[in-house]
Amino acid sequence: MTTPKKIAVLGAGANGASIGADLTRAGLDVVLIDQWPAHVEAMRARGAIIEMPEETLTVPVRAFHLCDVCTFTEPFDIVLLVTKAYDTRWSCELIKPYLKPEGLIAGVQNGMTTDTIADVVGPERTIGCVIEISSMMFDPGVVMRHSPPPRSWFAVGAIDPRARSREAEIVDLLRHVGSVEVVEDIRATKWMKLVSNATTLVTTAILGLPMLEAVNLPGMRELMLRSGQEALDTGAACGYKPLPIFGLKPEDVRATNRLVETLLDTLLEGFVLPHTKTTVLQDWIKSRHSEVDDLNGLVAAEGAAHHISTPVNAAVTEIARRIERHELKPDPSNLALLLDLADRANTRS
């Protein structure tokens, strides 16, 4: 009889709790680990509450604080890492002693985190992953998941030949959460998600508005597309080929002059509800640090390294950092500032 795999979801925020709840409902041996004490206690008391457009689920889960990790006595077969991109390295170091020698860590995250995971646990134990789930969480233990499993999407891939045969293990898990594809080039696929994120996440958060509301402001859609095109051009300079994501087909990404627009429209039509606030805006509402340096900031940095002009991403990053320093607040009036900064940066370049 096969011994059930022991699974950890490390980072059980809105997306992590949704994933953990789906795996729990599937009867798998899974624990949820998170750094928000009130959230962990709420899940312990009444389960993870997952509010979706057509139903609300209350799922009894096994939830643990970060400080509880030292009490684990049985190592994990698989860790799904669902932390912020900037928390990747220390999270991997934290869980590494509790991972089996042949265990896997899958980085179910935004940002280019796959190689960071490999630095800690080895490329043969690393699986990269692209995630597209639309969800929000403001109250402990309660997730507002706007994209239930039929509208959630993942791509997985190994960066080391020794892990290629292990991709199916992650696919088998994530199929309980949404549709899953195995890709040959996970780095390029993750950069394509970065193109989408550079288009949407921080740009609309700067305005303090839900994504669908922000994109309809005069001049905003054009600016978002400029930001995404800069990311696409930078990725090309880094050697990343345009690849389909969000369930698109290869023929959908051949027209690279319209690719960013195709990604944006696919996202808005298939994954986003009118009141969906991006993860970046949620972080700012909670007075938390966002992933801007791993998104638009990374585009600007890689663009500079490869002599690619990225004025919009540089402007987005600058305004986002000012918001995090409490010099500005997310507000629609920031659109004029963003346009001005981008135009001035474009003139200098």
Coordinates of C-alpha atoms in Angstrom, one line a residue:
M1 CA 0.0 0.0 0.0
T2 CA 1.4 3.4 -1.0
T3 CA 2.0 5.8 1.9
P4 CA 0.2 9.1 1.3
K5 CA 2.5 12.0 0.5
K6 CA 3.0 14.6 3.3
I7 CA 2.4 18.0 1.9
A8 CA 2.9 21.5 3.3
V9 CA 1.5 24.8 2.0
L10 CA 4.0 27.3 3.2
G11 CA 2.3 30.7 3.0
A12 CA -1.4 30.2 3.6
G13 CA -2.7 33.7 2.7
A14 CA -5.6 34.1 0.2
N15 CA -4.1 31.9 -2.5
G16 CA -2.3 29.5 -0.2
A17 CA -5.4 29.0 2.0
S18 CA -7.5 28.3 -1.1
I19 CA -5.0 25.8 -2.4
G20 CA -4.7 24.1 1.0
A21 CA -8.5 23.9 1.4
D22 CA -8.9 22.3 -2.0
L23 CA -6.2 19.7 -1.2
T24 CA -7.7 19.0 2.2
R25 CA -11.1 18.5 0.5
A26 CA -9.4 16.0 -1.8
G27 CA -8.4 13.9 1.2
L28 CA -4.7 14.6 1.0
D29 CA -2.3 14.8 4.0
V30 CA -1.7 18.6 4.0
V31 CA -0.8 21.2 6.6
L32 CA -1.1 25.0 6.1
I33 CA 1.7 27.2 7.6
D34 CA 1.4 31.0 7.8
Q35 CA 3.0 34.0 9.5
W36 CA -0.3 35.9 10.4
P37 CA -1.1 34.7 13.9
A38 CA -4.8 35.7 13.9
H39 CA -5.3 34.0 10.5
V40 CA -3.9 30.7 11.8
E41 CA -6.0 30.9 15.0
A42 CA -9.1 31.6 13.0
M43 CA -8.5 28.6 10.7
R44 CA -7.9 26.5 13.7
A45 CA -11.1 27.7 15.4
R46 CA -13.6 27.5 12.5
G47 CA -11.7 26.2 9.4
A48 CA -10.8 28.0 6.2
I49 CA -13.8 29.9 4.9
I50 CA -13.6 30.2 1.1
E51 CA -16.2 32.6 -0.4
M52 CA -16.6 32.0 -4.1
P53 CA -19.1 33.6 -6.5
E54 CA -21.5 30.6 -6.5
E55 CA -20.8 29.0 -3.1
T56 CA -19.0 29.4 0.2
L57 CA -17.0 26.5 1.7
T58 CA -15.9 26.0 5.3
V59 CA -13.1 23.5 5.3
P60 CA -11.5 22.2 8.5
V61 CA -7.7 22.5 7.9
R62 CA -4.6 21.8 9.9
A63 CA -3.1 25.2 10.4
F64 CA 0.2 26.1 12.0
H65 CA 2.2 29.2 12.9
L66 CA 5.7 29.6 11.6
C67 CA 7.0 29.0 15.1
D68 CA 5.3 25.6 15.1
V69 CA 7.6 24.3 12.3
C70 CA 10.2 23.3 14.9
T71 CA 7.7 20.8 16.3
F72 CA 7.3 18.8 13.1
T73 CA 8.8 15.3 13.4
E74 CA 7.9 13.8 10.0
P75 CA 9.5 15.3 6.9
F76 CA 7.5 16.5 3.9
D77 CA 7.4 15.0 0.5
I78 CA 6.2 18.2 -1.2
V79 CA 6.1 21.8 -0.1
L80 CA 4.0 24.2 -2.1
L81 CA 5.6 27.6 -1.5
V82 CA 2.9 30.3 -1.8
T83 CA 4.8 33.2 -0.1
K84 CA 5.6 36.6 -1.4
A85 CA 8.5 36.6 -3.9
Y86 CA 10.7 38.5 -1.5
D87 CA 10.2 35.9 1.2
T88 CA 11.3 33.0 -1.0
R89 CA 14.9 32.5 0.3
W90 CA 14.3 32.6 4.0
S91 CA 11.1 30.5 3.6
C92 CA 13.1 27.8 1.8
E93 CA 15.8 27.9 4.5
L94 CA 13.1 27.6 7.2
I95 CA 11.5 24.5 5.6
K96 CA 14.6 22.8 4.2
P97 CA 15.4 20.8 7.4
Y98 CA 11.8 19.4 7.2
L99 CA 12.0 18.3 3.6
K100 CA 12.8 14.7 2.7
P101 CA 16.1 14.2 0.9
E102 CA 14.1 13.4 -2.2
G103 CA 11.4 16.0 -1.4
L104 CA 10.2 18.8 -3.8
I105 CA 9.5 22.5 -3.3
A106 CA 7.3 24.0 -5.9
G107 CA 7.3 27.8 -6.0
V108 CA 3.6 28.7 -6.6
Q109 CA 4.4 32.4 -6.8
N110 CA 4.7 35.5 -8.8
G111 CA 8.2 36.7 -9.7
M112 CA 11.3 34.9 -10.9
T113 CA 11.7 32.8 -7.8
T114 CA 12.6 29.4 -9.2
D115 CA 16.3 29.8 -9.2
T116 CA 16.2 31.2 -5.7
I117 CA 14.5 28.0 -4.5
A118 CA 17.1 25.9 -6.4
D119 CA 19.9 27.8 -4.6
V120 CA 18.6 26.6 -1.3
V121 CA 17.4 23.1 -1.9
G122 CA 19.0 22.2 -5.2
P123 CA 17.7 22.3 -8.7
E124 CA 16.9 18.6 -8.6
R125 CA 14.3 19.3 -5.8
T126 CA 12.8 22.4 -7.4
I127 CA 9.7 22.8 -9.5
G128 CA 8.8 26.2 -11.0
C129 CA 5.2 27.2 -11.1
V130 CA 3.0 30.0 -12.6
I131 CA -0.2 30.7 -10.7
E132 CA -3.3 32.6 -11.8
I133 CA -5.9 32.7 -9.0
S134 CA -7.9 35.8 -8.3
S135 CA -8.5 36.1 -4.5
M136 CA -8.6 38.6 -1.6
M137 CA -8.3 38.3 2.1
F138 CA -8.9 41.0 4.7
D139 CA -10.4 39.1 7.6
P140 CA -8.5 36.3 9.3
G141 CA -9.6 32.9 8.1
V142 CA -11.9 34.2 5.3
V143 CA -10.8 34.1 1.7
M144 CA -12.8 35.8 -1.1
R145 CA -11.8 33.7 -4.1
H146 CA -13.1 35.2 -7.3
S147 CA -11.8 32.5 -9.6
P148 CA -13.0 29.1 -8.4
P149 CA -11.2 26.0 -9.7
P150 CA -12.7 26.0 -13.2
R151 CA -11.3 29.6 -13.6
S152 CA -7.9 29.0 -12.0
W153 CA -4.8 28.1 -13.9
F154 CA -1.3 26.8 -13.3
A155 CA 1.8 25.9 -15.3
V156 CA 4.6 23.8 -13.9
G157 CA 8.1 22.9 -15.1
A158 CA 11.5 21.7 -13.9
I159 CA 14.8 23.5 -14.4
D160 CA 16.9 20.4 -14.0
P161 CA 16.6 17.2 -16.0
R162 CA 16.6 15.2 -12.8
A163 CA 13.3 16.8 -11.8
R164 CA 11.6 16.3 -15.1
S165 CA 10.1 13.0 -14.1
R166 CA 8.7 14.7 -10.9
E167 CA 6.6 17.4 -12.6
A168 CA 3.6 15.0 -12.5
E169 CA 3.6 15.0 -8.7
I170 CA 2.9 18.7 -8.6
V171 CA 0.4 18.5 -11.5
D172 CA -1.5 15.8 -9.6
L173 CA -1.9 18.1 -6.6
L174 CA -2.7 21.3 -8.4
R175 CA -5.4 19.6 -10.5
H176 CA -7.5 19.7 -7.4
V177 CA -7.2 23.5 -7.5
G178 CA -7.5 24.4 -11.2
S179 CA -6.3 23.5 -14.7
V180 CA -2.6 22.7 -15.0
E181 CA -0.1 22.6 -17.9
V182 CA 3.4 21.2 -18.0
V183 CA 5.8 23.5 -19.8
E184 CA 9.3 23.0 -21.3
D185 CA 10.7 26.4 -20.3
I186 CA 9.4 27.4 -16.9
R187 CA 11.7 30.4 -16.7
A188 CA 10.3 31.9 -19.9
T189 CA 6.7 31.0 -18.9
K190 CA 7.2 32.8 -15.5
W191 CA 8.6 35.8 -17.4
M192 CA 5.4 35.9 -19.5
K193 CA 3.4 36.0 -16.2
L194 CA 5.7 38.8 -15.1
V195 CA 4.8 40.6 -18.3
S196 CA 1.1 40.3 -17.3
N197 CA 1.9 41.3 -13.7
A198 CA 3.9 44.3 -14.9
T199 CA 0.9 45.4 -16.9
T200 CA -1.7 45.1 -14.2
L201 CA -0.7 44.6 -10.5
V202 CA 1.2 47.7 -9.4
T203 CA -0.1 50.0 -12.1
T204 CA -3.7 49.7 -11.0
A205 CA -2.8 49.5 -7.3
I206 CA -1.2 53.0 -7.6
L207 CA -4.7 54.3 -8.3
G208 CA -6.3 52.6 -5.3
L209 CA -8.9 51.0 -7.5
P210 CA -10.1 47.5 -8.5
M211 CA -8.4 46.4 -11.7
L212 CA -11.4 46.6 -13.9
E213 CA -12.3 50.1 -12.7
A214 CA -8.7 51.4 -13.1
V215 CA -8.2 50.1 -16.6
N216 CA -11.2 52.1 -17.9
L217 CA -9.8 55.5 -16.8
P218 CA -8.7 57.7 -19.8
G219 CA -5.1 56.9 -20.7
M220 CA -4.7 54.1 -18.2
R221 CA -5.1 51.1 -20.6
E222 CA -2.5 52.6 -23.0
L223 CA -0.1 53.1 -20.1
M224 CA -0.6 49.6 -18.8
L225 CA 0.1 48.2 -22.3
R226 CA 3.3 50.3 -22.5
S227 CA 4.4 48.8 -19.2
G228 CA 3.8 45.3 -20.4
Q229 CA 5.5 45.9 -23.7
E230 CA 8.6 47.1 -21.9
A231 CA 8.6 43.9 -19.9
L232 CA 8.1 41.8 -23.0
D233 CA 11.0 43.6 -24.7
T234 CA 13.2 43.2 -21.7
G235 CA 12.4 39.5 -21.5
A236 CA 13.4 39.1 -25.2
A237 CA 16.7 40.8 -24.4
C238 CA 17.2 38.3 -21.5
G239 CA 16.6 35.4 -23.9
Y240 CA 13.0 34.5 -22.9
K241 CA 10.8 33.5 -25.8
P242 CA 7.1 34.6 -25.8
L243 CA 5.1 31.6 -24.6
P244 CA 1.3 31.1 -24.1
I245 CA -0.1 31.3 -20.6
F246 CA -3.7 31.5 -19.1
G247 CA -4.7 28.6 -21.4
L248 CA -3.8 30.4 -24.6
K249 CA -2.5 28.5 -27.6
P250 CA 0.9 29.0 -29.4
E251 CA -0.9 30.7 -32.3
D252 CA -2.3 33.3 -29.8
V253 CA 1.2 34.6 -29.0
R254 CA 2.7 34.8 -32.4
A255 CA 1.7 38.4 -33.1
T256 CA 4.1 39.9 -30.6
N257 CA 2.9 43.4 -31.4
R258 CA -0.4 42.5 -29.9
L259 CA 0.7 40.0 -27.3
V260 CA 0.5 42.3 -24.2
E261 CA -3.0 43.3 -25.2
T262 CA -4.0 39.7 -25.7
L263 CA -2.7 38.8 -22.2
L264 CA -4.5 41.8 -20.7
D265 CA -7.8 41.0 -22.3
T266 CA -7.6 37.3 -21.5
L267 CA -6.9 38.1 -17.9
L268 CA -9.7 40.7 -17.6
E269 CA -12.3 38.5 -19.3
G270 CA -11.4 35.2 -17.7
F271 CA -10.1 35.7 -14.2
V272 CA -11.0 39.1 -12.8
L273 CA -14.3 40.3 -11.3
P274 CA -15.4 44.0 -11.1
H275 CA -14.4 44.3 -7.4
T276 CA -11.1 42.4 -7.6
K277 CA -8.3 44.4 -6.0
T278 CA -4.8 43.3 -6.9
T279 CA -2.5 41.6 -4.4
V280 CA -0.4 44.8 -4.4
L281 CA -3.3 47.0 -3.4
Q282 CA -4.3 44.5 -0.8
D283 CA -0.8 44.7 0.7
W284 CA -1.0 48.5 0.8
I285 CA -4.4 48.5 2.4
K286 CA -2.9 46.3 5.1
S287 CA 0.2 48.6 5.4
R288 CA 2.4 45.8 4.1
H289 CA 5.4 45.8 1.7
S290 CA 4.4 44.8 -1.8
E291 CA 6.2 42.8 -4.5
V292 CA 7.0 45.8 -6.6
D293 CA 10.7 45.2 -6.6
D294 CA 10.1 41.7 -7.9
L295 CA 7.7 42.9 -10.6
N296 CA 8.1 46.3 -12.3
G297 CA 11.3 46.9 -10.3
L298 CA 12.8 43.7 -11.8
V299 CA 11.8 44.8 -15.3
A300 CA 13.5 48.2 -14.8
A301 CA 16.6 46.6 -13.4
E302 CA 16.9 43.9 -16.1
G303 CA 16.1 46.6 -18.7
A304 CA 18.9 48.7 -17.5
A305 CA 21.3 45.7 -17.5
H306 CA 20.4 44.9 -21.1
H307 CA 20.1 48.5 -22.4
I308 CA 16.3 48.4 -22.9
S309 CA 14.4 51.5 -22.1
T310 CA 11.7 51.0 -19.4
P311 CA 10.4 54.4 -18.5
V312 CA 6.9 53.2 -17.5
N313 CA 8.2 50.5 -15.2
A314 CA 10.7 52.8 -13.7
A315 CA 7.9 55.4 -13.0
V316 CA 5.6 52.7 -11.6
T317 CA 8.4 51.5 -9.3
E318 CA 9.2 55.0 -8.1
I319 CA 5.6 55.8 -7.3
A320 CA 5.0 52.5 -5.6
R321 CA 8.1 53.0 -3.4
R322 CA 6.8 56.5 -2.5
I323 CA 3.5 54.9 -1.5
E324 CA 5.3 52.4 0.7
R325 CA 7.2 55.2 2.3
H326 CA 3.8 56.9 3.0
E327 CA 4.7 59.9 0.9
L328 CA 1.7 59.2 -1.3
K329 CA -1.6 57.3 -1.0
P330 CA -3.0 55.0 -3.6
D331 CA -5.4 57.3 -5.5
P332 CA -6.7 58.0 -9.0
S333 CA -4.9 61.3 -9.0
N334 CA -1.7 59.4 -9.2
L335 CA -2.4 58.6 -12.8
A336 CA -1.3 62.1 -13.9
L337 CA 1.9 61.8 -11.9
L338 CA 2.5 58.4 -13.4
L339 CA 2.1 59.6 -16.9
D340 CA 4.3 62.6 -16.3
L341 CA 7.1 60.6 -14.7
A342 CA 7.0 58.0 -17.5
D343 CA 7.0 60.7 -20.2
R344 CA 9.9 62.5 -18.6
A345 CA 11.9 59.3 -18.2
N346 CA 11.2 58.4 -21.8
T347 CA 12.5 61.8 -22.9
R348 CA 15.7 61.3 -20.9
S349 CA 16.2 57.9 -22.4

